[in-house]
CSV table of C-alpha atoms in Angstrom, one decimal:
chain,number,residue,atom,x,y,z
A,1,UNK,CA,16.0,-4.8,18.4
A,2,UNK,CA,13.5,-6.1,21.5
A,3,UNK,CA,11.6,-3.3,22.0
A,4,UNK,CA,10.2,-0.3,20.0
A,5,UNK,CA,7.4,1.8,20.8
A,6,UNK,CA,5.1,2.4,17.8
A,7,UNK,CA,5.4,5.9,15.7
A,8,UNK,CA,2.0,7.6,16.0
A,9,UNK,CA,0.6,6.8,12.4
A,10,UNK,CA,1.7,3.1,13.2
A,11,UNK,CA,-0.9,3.0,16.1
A,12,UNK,CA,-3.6,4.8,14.3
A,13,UNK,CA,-3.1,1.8,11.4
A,14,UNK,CA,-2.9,0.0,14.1
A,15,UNK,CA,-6.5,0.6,15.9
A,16,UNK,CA,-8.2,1.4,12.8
A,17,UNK,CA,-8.5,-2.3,12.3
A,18,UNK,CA,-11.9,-4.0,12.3
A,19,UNK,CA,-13.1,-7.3,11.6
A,20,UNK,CA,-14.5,-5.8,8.2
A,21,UNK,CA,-11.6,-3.8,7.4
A,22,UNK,CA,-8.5,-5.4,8.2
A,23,UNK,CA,-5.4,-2.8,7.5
A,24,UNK,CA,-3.3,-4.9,6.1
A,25,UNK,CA,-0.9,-4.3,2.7
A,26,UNK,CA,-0.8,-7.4,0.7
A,27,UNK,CA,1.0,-8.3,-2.5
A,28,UNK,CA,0.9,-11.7,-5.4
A,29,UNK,CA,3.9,-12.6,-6.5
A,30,UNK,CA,3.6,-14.7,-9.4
A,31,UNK,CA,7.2,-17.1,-10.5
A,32,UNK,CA,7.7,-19.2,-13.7
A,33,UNK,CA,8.7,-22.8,-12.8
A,34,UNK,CA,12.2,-24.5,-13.2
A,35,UNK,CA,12.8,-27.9,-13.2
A,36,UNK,CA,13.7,-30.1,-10.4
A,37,UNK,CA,12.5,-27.2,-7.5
A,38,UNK,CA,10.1,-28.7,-5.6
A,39,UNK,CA,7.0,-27.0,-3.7
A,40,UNK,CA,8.4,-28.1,-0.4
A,41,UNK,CA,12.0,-27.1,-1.1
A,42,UNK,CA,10.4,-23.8,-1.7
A,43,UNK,CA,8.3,-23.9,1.0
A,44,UNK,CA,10.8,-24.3,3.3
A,45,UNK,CA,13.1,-21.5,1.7
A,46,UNK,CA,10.4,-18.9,2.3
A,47,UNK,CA,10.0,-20.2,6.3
A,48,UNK,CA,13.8,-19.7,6.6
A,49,UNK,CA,14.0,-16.1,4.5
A,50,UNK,CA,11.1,-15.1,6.0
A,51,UNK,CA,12.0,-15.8,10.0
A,52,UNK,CA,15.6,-14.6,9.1
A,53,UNK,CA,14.3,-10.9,8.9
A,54,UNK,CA,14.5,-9.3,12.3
A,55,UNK,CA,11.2,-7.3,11.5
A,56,UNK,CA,9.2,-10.1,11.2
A,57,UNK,CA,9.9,-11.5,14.3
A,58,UNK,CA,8.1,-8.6,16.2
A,59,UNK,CA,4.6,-8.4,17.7
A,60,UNK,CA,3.0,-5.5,19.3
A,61,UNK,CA,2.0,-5.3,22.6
A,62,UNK,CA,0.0,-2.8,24.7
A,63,UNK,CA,2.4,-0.4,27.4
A,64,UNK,CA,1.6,1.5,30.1
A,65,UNK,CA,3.5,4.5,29.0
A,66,UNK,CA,2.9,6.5,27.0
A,67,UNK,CA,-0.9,6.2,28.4
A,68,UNK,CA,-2.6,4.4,25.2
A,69,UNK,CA,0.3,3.1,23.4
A,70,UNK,CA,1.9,0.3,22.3
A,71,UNK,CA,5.1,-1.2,21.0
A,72,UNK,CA,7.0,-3.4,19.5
A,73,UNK,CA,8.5,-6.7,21.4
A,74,UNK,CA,10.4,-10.1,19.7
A,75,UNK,CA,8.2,-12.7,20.0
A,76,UNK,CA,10.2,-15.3,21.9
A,77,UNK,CA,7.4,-17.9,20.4
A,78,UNK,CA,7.8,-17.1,17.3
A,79,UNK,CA,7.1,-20.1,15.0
A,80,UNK,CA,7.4,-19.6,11.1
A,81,UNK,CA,5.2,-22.3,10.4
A,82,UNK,CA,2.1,-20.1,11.9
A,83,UNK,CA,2.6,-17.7,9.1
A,84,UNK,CA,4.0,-19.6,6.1
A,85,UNK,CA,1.8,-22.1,4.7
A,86,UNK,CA,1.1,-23.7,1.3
A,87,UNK,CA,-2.0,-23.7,-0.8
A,88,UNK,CA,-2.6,-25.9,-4.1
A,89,UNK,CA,-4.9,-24.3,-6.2
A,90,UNK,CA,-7.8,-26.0,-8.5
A,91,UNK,CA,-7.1,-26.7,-11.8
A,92,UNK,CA,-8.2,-24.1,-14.6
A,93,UNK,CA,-6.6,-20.6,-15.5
A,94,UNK,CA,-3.9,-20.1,-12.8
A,95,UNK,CA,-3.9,-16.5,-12.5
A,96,UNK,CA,-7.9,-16.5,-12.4
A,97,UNK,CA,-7.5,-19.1,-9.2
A,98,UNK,CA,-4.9,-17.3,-7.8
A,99,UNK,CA,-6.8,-13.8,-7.6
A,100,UNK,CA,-9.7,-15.2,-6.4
A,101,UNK,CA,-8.1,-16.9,-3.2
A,102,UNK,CA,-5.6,-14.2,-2.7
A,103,UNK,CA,-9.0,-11.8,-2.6
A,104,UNK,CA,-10.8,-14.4,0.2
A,105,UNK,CA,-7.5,-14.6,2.2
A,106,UNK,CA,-7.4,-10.4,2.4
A,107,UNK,CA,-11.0,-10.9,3.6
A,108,UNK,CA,-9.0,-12.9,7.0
A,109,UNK,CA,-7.2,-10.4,10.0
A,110,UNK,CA,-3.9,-10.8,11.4
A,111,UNK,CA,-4.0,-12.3,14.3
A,112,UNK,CA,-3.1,-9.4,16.7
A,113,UNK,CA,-1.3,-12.2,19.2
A,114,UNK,CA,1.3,-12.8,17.0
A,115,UNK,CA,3.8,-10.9,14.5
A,116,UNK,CA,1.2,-9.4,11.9
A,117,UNK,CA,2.3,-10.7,8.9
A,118,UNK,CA,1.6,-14.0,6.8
A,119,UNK,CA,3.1,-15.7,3.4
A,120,UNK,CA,1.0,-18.3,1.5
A,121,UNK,CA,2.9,-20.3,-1.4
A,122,UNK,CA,-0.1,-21.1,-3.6
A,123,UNK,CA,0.6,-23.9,-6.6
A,124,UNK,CA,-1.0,-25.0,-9.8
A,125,UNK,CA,-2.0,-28.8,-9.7
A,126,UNK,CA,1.0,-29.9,-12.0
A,127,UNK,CA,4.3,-28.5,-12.6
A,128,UNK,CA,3.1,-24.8,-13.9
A,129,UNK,CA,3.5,-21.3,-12.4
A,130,UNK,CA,3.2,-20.9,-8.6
A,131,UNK,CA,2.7,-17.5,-6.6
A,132,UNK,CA,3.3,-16.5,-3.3
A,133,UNK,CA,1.2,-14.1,-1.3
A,134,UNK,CA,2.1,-11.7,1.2
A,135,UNK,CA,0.3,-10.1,3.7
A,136,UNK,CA,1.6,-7.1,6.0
A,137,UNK,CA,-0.1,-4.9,8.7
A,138,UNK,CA,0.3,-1.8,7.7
A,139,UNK,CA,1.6,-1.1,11.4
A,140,UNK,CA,4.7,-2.7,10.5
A,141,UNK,CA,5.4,-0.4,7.7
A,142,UNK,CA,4.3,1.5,4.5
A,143,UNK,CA,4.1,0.6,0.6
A,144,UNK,CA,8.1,0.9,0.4
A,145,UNK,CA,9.2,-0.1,3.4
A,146,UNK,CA,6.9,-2.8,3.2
A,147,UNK,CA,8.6,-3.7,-0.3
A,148,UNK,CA,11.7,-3.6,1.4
A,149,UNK,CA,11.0,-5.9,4.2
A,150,UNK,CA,9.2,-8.8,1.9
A,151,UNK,CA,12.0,-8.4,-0.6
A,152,UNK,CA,13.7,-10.7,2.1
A,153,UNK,CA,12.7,-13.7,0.7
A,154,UNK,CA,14.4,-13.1,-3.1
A,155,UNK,CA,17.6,-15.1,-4.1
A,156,UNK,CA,19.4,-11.6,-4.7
A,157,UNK,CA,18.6,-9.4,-1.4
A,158,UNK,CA,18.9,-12.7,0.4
A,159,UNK,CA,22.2,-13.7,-0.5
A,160,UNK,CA,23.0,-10.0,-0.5
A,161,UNK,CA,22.3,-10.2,3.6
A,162,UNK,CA,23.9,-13.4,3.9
A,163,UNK,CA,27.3,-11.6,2.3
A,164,UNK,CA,27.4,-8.2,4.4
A,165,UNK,CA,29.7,-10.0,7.2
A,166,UNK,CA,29.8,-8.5,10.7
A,167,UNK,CA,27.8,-5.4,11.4
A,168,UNK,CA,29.7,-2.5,12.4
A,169,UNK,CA,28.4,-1.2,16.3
A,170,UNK,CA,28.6,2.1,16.8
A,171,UNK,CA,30.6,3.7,20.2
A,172,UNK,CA,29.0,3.3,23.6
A,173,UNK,CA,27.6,6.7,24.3
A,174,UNK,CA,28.2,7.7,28.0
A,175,UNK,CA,25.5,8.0,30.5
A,176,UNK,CA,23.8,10.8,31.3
A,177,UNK,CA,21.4,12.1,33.6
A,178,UNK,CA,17.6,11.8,32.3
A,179,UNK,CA,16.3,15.2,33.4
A,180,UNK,CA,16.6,18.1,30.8
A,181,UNK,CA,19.0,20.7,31.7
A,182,UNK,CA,17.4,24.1,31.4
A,183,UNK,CA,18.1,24.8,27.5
A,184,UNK,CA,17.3,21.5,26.8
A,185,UNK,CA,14.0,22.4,28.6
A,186,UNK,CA,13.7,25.4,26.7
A,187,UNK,CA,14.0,23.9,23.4
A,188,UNK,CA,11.3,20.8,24.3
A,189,UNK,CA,9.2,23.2,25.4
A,190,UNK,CA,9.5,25.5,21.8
A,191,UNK,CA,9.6,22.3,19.8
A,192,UNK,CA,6.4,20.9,21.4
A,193,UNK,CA,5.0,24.2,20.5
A,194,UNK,CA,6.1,24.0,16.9
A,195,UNK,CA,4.2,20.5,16.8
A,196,UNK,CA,1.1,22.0,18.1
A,197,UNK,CA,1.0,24.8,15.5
A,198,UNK,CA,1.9,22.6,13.0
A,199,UNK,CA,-0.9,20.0,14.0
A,200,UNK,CA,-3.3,22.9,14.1
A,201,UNK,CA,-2.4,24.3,10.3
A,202,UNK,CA,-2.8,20.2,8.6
A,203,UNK,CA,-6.0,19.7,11.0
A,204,UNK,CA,-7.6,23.2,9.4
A,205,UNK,CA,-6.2,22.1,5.8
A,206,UNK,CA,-7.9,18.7,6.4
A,207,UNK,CA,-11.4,20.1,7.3
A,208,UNK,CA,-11.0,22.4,4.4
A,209,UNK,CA,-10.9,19.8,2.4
A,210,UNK,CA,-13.6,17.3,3.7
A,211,UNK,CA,-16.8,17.3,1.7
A,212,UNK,CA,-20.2,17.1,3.6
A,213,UNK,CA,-22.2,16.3,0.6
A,214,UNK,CA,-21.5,12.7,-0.2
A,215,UNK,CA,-24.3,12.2,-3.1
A,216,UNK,CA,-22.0,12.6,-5.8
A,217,UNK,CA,-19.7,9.9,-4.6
A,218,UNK,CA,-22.2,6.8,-4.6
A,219,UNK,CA,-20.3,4.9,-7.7
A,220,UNK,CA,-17.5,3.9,-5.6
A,221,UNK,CA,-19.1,3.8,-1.9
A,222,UNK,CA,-21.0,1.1,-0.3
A,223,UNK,CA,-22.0,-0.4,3.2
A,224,UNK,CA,-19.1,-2.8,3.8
A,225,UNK,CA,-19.5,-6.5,3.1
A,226,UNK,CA,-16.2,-7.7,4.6
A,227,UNK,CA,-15.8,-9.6,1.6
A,228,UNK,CA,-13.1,-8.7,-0.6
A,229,UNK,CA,-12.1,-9.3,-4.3
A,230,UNK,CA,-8.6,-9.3,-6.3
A,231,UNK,CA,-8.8,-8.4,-10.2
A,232,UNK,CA,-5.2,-7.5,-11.8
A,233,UNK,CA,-4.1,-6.1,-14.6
A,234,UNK,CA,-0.8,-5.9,-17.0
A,235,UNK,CA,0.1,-2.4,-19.1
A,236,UNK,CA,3.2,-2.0,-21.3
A,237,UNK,CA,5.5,0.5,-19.2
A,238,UNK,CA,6.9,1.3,-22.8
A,239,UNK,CA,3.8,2.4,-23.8
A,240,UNK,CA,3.1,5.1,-20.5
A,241,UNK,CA,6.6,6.4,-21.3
A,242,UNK,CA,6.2,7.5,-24.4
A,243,UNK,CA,2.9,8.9,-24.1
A,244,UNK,CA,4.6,11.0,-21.1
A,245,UNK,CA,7.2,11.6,-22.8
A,246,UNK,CA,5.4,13.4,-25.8
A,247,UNK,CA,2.4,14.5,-23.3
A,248,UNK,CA,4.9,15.9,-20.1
A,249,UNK,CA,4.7,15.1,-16.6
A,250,UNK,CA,5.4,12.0,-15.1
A,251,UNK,CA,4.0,8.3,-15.0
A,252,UNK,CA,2.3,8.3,-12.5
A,253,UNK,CA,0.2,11.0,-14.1
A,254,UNK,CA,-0.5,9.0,-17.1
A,255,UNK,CA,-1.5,5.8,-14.9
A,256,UNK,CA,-3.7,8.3,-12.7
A,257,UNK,CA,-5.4,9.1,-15.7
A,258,UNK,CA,-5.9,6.0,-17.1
A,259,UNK,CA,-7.5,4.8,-13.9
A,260,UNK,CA,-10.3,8.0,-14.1
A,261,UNK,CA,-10.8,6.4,-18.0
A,262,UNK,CA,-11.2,3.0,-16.6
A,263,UNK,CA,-13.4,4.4,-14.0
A,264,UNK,CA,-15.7,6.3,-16.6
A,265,UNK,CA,-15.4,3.5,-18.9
A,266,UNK,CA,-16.8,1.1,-16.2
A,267,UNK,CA,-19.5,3.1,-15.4
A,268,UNK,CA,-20.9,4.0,-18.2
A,269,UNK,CA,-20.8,0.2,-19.3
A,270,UNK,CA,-22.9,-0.9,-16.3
A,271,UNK,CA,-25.6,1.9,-16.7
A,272,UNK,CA,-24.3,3.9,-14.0
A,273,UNK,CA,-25.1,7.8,-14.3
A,274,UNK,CA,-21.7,9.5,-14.3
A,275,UNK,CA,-21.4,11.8,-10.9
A,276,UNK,CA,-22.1,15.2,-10.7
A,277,UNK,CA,-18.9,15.8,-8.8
A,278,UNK,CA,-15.9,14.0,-10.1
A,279,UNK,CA,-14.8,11.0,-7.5
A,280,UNK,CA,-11.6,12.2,-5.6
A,281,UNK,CA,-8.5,9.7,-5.0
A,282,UNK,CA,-6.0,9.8,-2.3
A,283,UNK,CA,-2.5,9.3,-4.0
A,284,UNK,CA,0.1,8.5,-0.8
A,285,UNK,CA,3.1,10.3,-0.8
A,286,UNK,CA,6.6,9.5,1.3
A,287,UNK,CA,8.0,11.5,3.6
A,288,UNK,CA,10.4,9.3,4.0
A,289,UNK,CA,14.1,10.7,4.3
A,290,UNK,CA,17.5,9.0,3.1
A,291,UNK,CA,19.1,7.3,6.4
A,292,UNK,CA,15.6,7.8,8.1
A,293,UNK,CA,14.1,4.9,10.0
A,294,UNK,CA,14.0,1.7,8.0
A,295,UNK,CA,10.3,0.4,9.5
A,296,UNK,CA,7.1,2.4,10.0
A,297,UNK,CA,5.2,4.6,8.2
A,298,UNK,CA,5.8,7.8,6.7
A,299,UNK,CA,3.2,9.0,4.4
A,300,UNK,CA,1.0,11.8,3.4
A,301,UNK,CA,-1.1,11.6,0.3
A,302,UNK,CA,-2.4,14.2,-2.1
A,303,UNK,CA,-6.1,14.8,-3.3
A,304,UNK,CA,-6.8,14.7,-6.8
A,305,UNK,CA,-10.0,14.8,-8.4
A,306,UNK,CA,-10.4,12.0,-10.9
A,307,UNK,CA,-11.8,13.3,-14.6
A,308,UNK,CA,-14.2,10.7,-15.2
A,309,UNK,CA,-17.1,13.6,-16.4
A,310,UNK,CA,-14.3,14.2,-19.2
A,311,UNK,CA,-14.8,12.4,-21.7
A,312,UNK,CA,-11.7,13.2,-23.9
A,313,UNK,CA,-8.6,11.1,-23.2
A,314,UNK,CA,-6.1,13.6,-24.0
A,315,UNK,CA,-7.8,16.3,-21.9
A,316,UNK,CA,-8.3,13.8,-18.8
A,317,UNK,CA,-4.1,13.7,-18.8
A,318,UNK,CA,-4.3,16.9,-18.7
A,319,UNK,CA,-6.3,17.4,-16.1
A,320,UNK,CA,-4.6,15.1,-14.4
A,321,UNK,CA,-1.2,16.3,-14.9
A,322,UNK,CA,-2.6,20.2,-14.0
A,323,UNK,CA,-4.2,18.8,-10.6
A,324,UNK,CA,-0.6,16.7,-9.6
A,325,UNK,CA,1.1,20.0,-10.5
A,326,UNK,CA,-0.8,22.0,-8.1
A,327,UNK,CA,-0.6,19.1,-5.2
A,328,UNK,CA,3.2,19.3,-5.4
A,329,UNK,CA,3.3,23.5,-5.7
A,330,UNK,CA,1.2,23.3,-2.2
A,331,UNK,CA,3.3,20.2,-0.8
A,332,UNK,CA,1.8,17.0,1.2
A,333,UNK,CA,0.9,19.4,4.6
A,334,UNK,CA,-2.3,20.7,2.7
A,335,UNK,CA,-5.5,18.9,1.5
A,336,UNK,CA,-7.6,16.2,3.3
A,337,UNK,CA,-4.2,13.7,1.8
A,338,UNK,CA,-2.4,15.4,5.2
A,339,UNK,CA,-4.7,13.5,7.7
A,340,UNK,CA,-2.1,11.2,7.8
A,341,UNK,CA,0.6,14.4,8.7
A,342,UNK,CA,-2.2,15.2,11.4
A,343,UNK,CA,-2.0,12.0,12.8
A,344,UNK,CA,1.6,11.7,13.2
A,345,UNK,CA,1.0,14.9,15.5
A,346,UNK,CA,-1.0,12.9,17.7
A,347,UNK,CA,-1.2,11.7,21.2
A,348,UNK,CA,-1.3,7.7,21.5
A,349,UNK,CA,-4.5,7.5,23.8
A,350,UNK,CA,-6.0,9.8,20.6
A,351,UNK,CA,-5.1,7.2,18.3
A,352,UNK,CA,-6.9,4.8,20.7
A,353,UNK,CA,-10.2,6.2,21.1
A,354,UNK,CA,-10.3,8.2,18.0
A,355,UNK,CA,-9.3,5.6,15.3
A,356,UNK,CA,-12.6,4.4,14.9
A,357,UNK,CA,-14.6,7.6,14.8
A,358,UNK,CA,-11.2,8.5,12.5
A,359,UNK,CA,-12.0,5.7,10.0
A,360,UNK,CA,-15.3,6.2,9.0
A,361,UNK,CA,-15.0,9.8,7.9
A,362,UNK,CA,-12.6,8.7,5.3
A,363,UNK,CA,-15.7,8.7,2.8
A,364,UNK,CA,-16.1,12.3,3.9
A,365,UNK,CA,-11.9,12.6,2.5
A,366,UNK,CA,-11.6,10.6,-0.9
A,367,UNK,CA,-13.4,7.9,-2.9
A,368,UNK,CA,-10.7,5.9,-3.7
A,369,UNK,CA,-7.3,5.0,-3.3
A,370,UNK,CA,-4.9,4.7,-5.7
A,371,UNK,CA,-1.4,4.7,-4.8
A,372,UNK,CA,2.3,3.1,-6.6
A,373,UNK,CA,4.6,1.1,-5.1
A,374,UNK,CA,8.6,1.5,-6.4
A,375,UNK,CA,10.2,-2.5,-6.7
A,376,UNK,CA,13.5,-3.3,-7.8
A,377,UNK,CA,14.8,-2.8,-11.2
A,378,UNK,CA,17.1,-6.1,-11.4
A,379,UNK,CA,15.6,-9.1,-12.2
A,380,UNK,CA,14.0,-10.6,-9.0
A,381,UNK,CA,14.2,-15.0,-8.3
A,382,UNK,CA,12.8,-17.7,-5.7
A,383,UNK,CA,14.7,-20.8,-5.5
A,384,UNK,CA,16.1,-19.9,-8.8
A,385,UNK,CA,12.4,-19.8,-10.2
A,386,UNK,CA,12.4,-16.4,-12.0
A,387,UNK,CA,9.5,-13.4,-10.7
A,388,UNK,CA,7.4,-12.7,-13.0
A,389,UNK,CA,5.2,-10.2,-12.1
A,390,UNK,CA,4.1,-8.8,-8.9
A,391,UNK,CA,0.9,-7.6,-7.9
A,392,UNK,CA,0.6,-4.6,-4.9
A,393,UNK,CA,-2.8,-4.6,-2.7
A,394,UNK,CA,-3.8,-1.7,-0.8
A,395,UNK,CA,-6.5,-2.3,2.4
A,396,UNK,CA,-10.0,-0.7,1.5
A,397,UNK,CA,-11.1,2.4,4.5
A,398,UNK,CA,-14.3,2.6,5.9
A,399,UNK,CA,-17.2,3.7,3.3
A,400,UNK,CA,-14.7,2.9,0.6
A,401,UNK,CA,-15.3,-0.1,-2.0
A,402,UNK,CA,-11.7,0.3,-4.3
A,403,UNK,CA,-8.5,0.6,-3.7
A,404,UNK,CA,-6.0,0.8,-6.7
A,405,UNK,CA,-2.5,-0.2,-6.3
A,406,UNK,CA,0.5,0.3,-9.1
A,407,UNK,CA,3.7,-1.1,-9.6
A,408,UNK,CA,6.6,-1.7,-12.5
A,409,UNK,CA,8.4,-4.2,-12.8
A,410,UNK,CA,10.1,-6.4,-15.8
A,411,UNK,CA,9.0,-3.9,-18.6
A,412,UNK,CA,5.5,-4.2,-17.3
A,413,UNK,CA,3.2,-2.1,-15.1
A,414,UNK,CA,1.1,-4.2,-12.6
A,415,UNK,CA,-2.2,-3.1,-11.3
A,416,UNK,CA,-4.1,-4.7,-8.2
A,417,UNK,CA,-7.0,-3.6,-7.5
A,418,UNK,CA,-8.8,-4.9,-4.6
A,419,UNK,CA,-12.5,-4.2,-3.8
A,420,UNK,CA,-15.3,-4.9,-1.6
A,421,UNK,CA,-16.7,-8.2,-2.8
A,422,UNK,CA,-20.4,-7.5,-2.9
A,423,UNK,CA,-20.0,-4.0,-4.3
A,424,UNK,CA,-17.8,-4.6,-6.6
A,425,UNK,CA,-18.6,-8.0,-8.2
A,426,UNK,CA,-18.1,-6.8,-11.8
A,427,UNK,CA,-13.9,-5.6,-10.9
A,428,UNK,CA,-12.5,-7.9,-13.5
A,429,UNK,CA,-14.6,-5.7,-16.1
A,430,UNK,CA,-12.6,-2.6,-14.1
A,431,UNK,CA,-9.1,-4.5,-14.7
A,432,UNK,CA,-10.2,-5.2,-18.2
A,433,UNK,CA,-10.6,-1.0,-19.1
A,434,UNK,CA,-7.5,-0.1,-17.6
A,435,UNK,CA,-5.4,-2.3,-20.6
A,436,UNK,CA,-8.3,-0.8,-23.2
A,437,UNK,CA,-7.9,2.9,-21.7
A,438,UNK,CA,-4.1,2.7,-22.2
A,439,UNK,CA,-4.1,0.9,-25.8
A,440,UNK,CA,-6.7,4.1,-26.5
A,441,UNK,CA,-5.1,6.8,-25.5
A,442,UNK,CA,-1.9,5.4,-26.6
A,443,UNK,CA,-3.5,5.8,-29.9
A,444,UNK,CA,-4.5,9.1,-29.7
A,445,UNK,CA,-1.4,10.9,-28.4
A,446,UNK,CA,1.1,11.2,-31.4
A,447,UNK,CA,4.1,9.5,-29.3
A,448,UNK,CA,7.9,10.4,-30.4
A,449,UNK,CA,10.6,7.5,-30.8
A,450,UNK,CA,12.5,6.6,-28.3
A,451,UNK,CA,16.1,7.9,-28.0
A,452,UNK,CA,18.4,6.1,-29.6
């Protein structure tokens, strides 16, 4: 792999990128200690993971065709030590330290010279827990792909790599001429077609959906600062089970509705009036398919209206659930979550020109993001040192001040959520009512024992 042109969403994530919004994905991954691993040994094990995955290795570069695009190329400089560095951390509550330089170091850009990515090791003074922070353009690929490529650096998928042996090539396929035949023609020509009408039903969905009254929607948009803040969070998965389990649907609808309680419980708490319109979330969805590509993105998103003007628990899962319900009768081509559809309908030099005046009319779309990220179910190491927990970050939009970002993993559901610095400075007090919103309404649902 030396050269690979970049999808059409890629390049819109791609040249939506501003010095105030970077678009980059970013997770903390927090490890217990073991004794006798040292900070450099495990420095130098995340350099040599990280620069053994091919994908990380890339850098994008402009092309001349298609007009406007861009692709991927190997960096033949490519130097791990530019991206992997190591950050000892003041003494005082690790995890507090560690989320507030993991938030300043979102703040930064990838540098767009070299392979967009970077690791930082960050250490507690003595010989307590350490974490290691990733940061991904989301050019290089979405939530799960990005999982997939940063899971590199584990013992287990590691050593898993290290044991697959030689790579089976498949046959030389014989040459043929690069001008269409007539059927071939034929069916181009149709398919293109097909695009175009497709293109033209997700653009009308998408302005069908877009709201041009924005006073509602103050609570979670702002001016951006640039700045950026990191609050997390840890629920009991046990606990979102078994309220699904007795209430129906799925988890994600229970953790969708404890972030509108958390959201209502916030606001009322700082003296904010609740809106008159509830605040809408974009929930990403895969389109991924089994044996599909293994890099890029391929997402759409439904739009769901967060119940924060409901002030019953039980009814805001309902709600919830009732509004997810609908999303998946319609499918991911319908609602202002499909902009993402539309753009992978798109001609490069669109991307290039458009991205910007693309960007900011997200606040026209949703209010926040709030999207999960699947991680593997077998216990995860580093250098032996055991994973504890790990933390997803999402990149903030244009007009935006929150993004929410889910994961599960070791009997434990993680929340990041990263927000704009200045308009945001009370987020731990957000992190703080999503545990309260769950212990709450895990008190008012009357939950049935697990089976046996």
């Amino acid at each position: 792999m030396s050269t690979e042109l970049l999808a059409p969403l890629d390049l819109a994530f791609w040249h939506l990128e501003s010095e105030a919004h970077p678009m980059h994905l970013g997770a903390l991954a927090v490890f217990d200690p073991v004794p006798g691993v040292a900070p450099d040994d495990l420095l130098e094990l995340l350099g040599a993971r990280a620069a053994a995955i091919p994908r990380l290795r890339m850098r994008v570069r402009d092309v001349l065709l298609p007009v406007g695009g861009a692709a991927w190329f190997t960096d033949k400089d490519f130097d791990v030590h530019r991206h992997v560095r190591r950050v000892v951390l003041p003494e005082g509550d690790f995890m507090a330290e560690a989320a507030r330089l993991a938030g300043e170091l979102m703040e930064r850009p990838l540098g767009r010279g070299l392979p967009p990515w970077q690791m930082y090791l960050l250490g507690s003074p003595g010989d307590g827990p350490f974490a290691v922070l990733v940061k991904l353009h989301h050019a290089l690929a979405d939530g799960m792909r990005a999982v997939a490529i940063g899971a590199g650096i584990f013992d287990q998928i590691a050593s898993a790599g290290a044991g697959r042996g030689t790579v089976r090539r498949r046959p030389p396929v014989p040459p043929r001429s690069w001008l269409p035949g007539p059927y071939e023609a034929a069916s181009m020509a149709m398919g293109r077609l097909g695009e175009v009408g497709r293109a033209l039903g997700v653009g009308a969905s998408v302005v069908r959906a877009s709201r041009l009254d924005l006073r509602a929607t103050t609570a979670l948009t702002a001016r951006s600062s640039g700045t950026r803040r990191l609050a997390t969070a840890e629920l009991d998965a046990e606990a979102v089970q078994r309220i699904r389990r007795t209430e129906g649907g799925t988890s994600n609808d229970v953790l969708l509705a404890l972030v509108a309680g958390a959201l209502r419980r916030w606001m009322l708490e700082r003296g904010d009036p609740l809106p008159g319109a509830d605040p809408r979330a974009l929930v990403p969805v895969s389109r991924r398919r089994p044996g599909g590509a293994a890099t890029g993105n391929r997402l759409s998103a439904y739009l769901l209206g967060l119940p924060v003007t409901e002030p019953d628990a039980r009814e805001r899962l309902r709600l919830v659930r009732t509004g997810m319900d609908r999303n998946k009768s319609a499918g991911p081509l319908r609602g202002a979550g499909a902009v993402a559809v539309l753009a992978d309908q798109l001609p490069a030099l669109a991307h290039r020109f458009g991205a910007p005046l693309a960007g900011s009319a997200a606040r026209m779309l949703f209010d926040v993001l709030v999207t999960s990220v699947p991680l593997p179910r077998s216990a995860l190491s580093l250098g032996g040192c055991p994973l504890r927990a790990v933390f997803p970050m999402a990149p903030l939009a244009r007009g935006q001040s929150l993004a929410v970002a889910l994961s599960t993993y070791g009997g434990r559901v993680q929340v990041g959520l990263v927000a704009d610095g200045k308009a945001l400075p009370d987020l731990d007090r957000l992190a703080s009512a999503v545990g309260e919103e769950l212990h709450d309404l895990h008190a008012l649902v009357p939950t049935v024992p697990a089976p046996a």
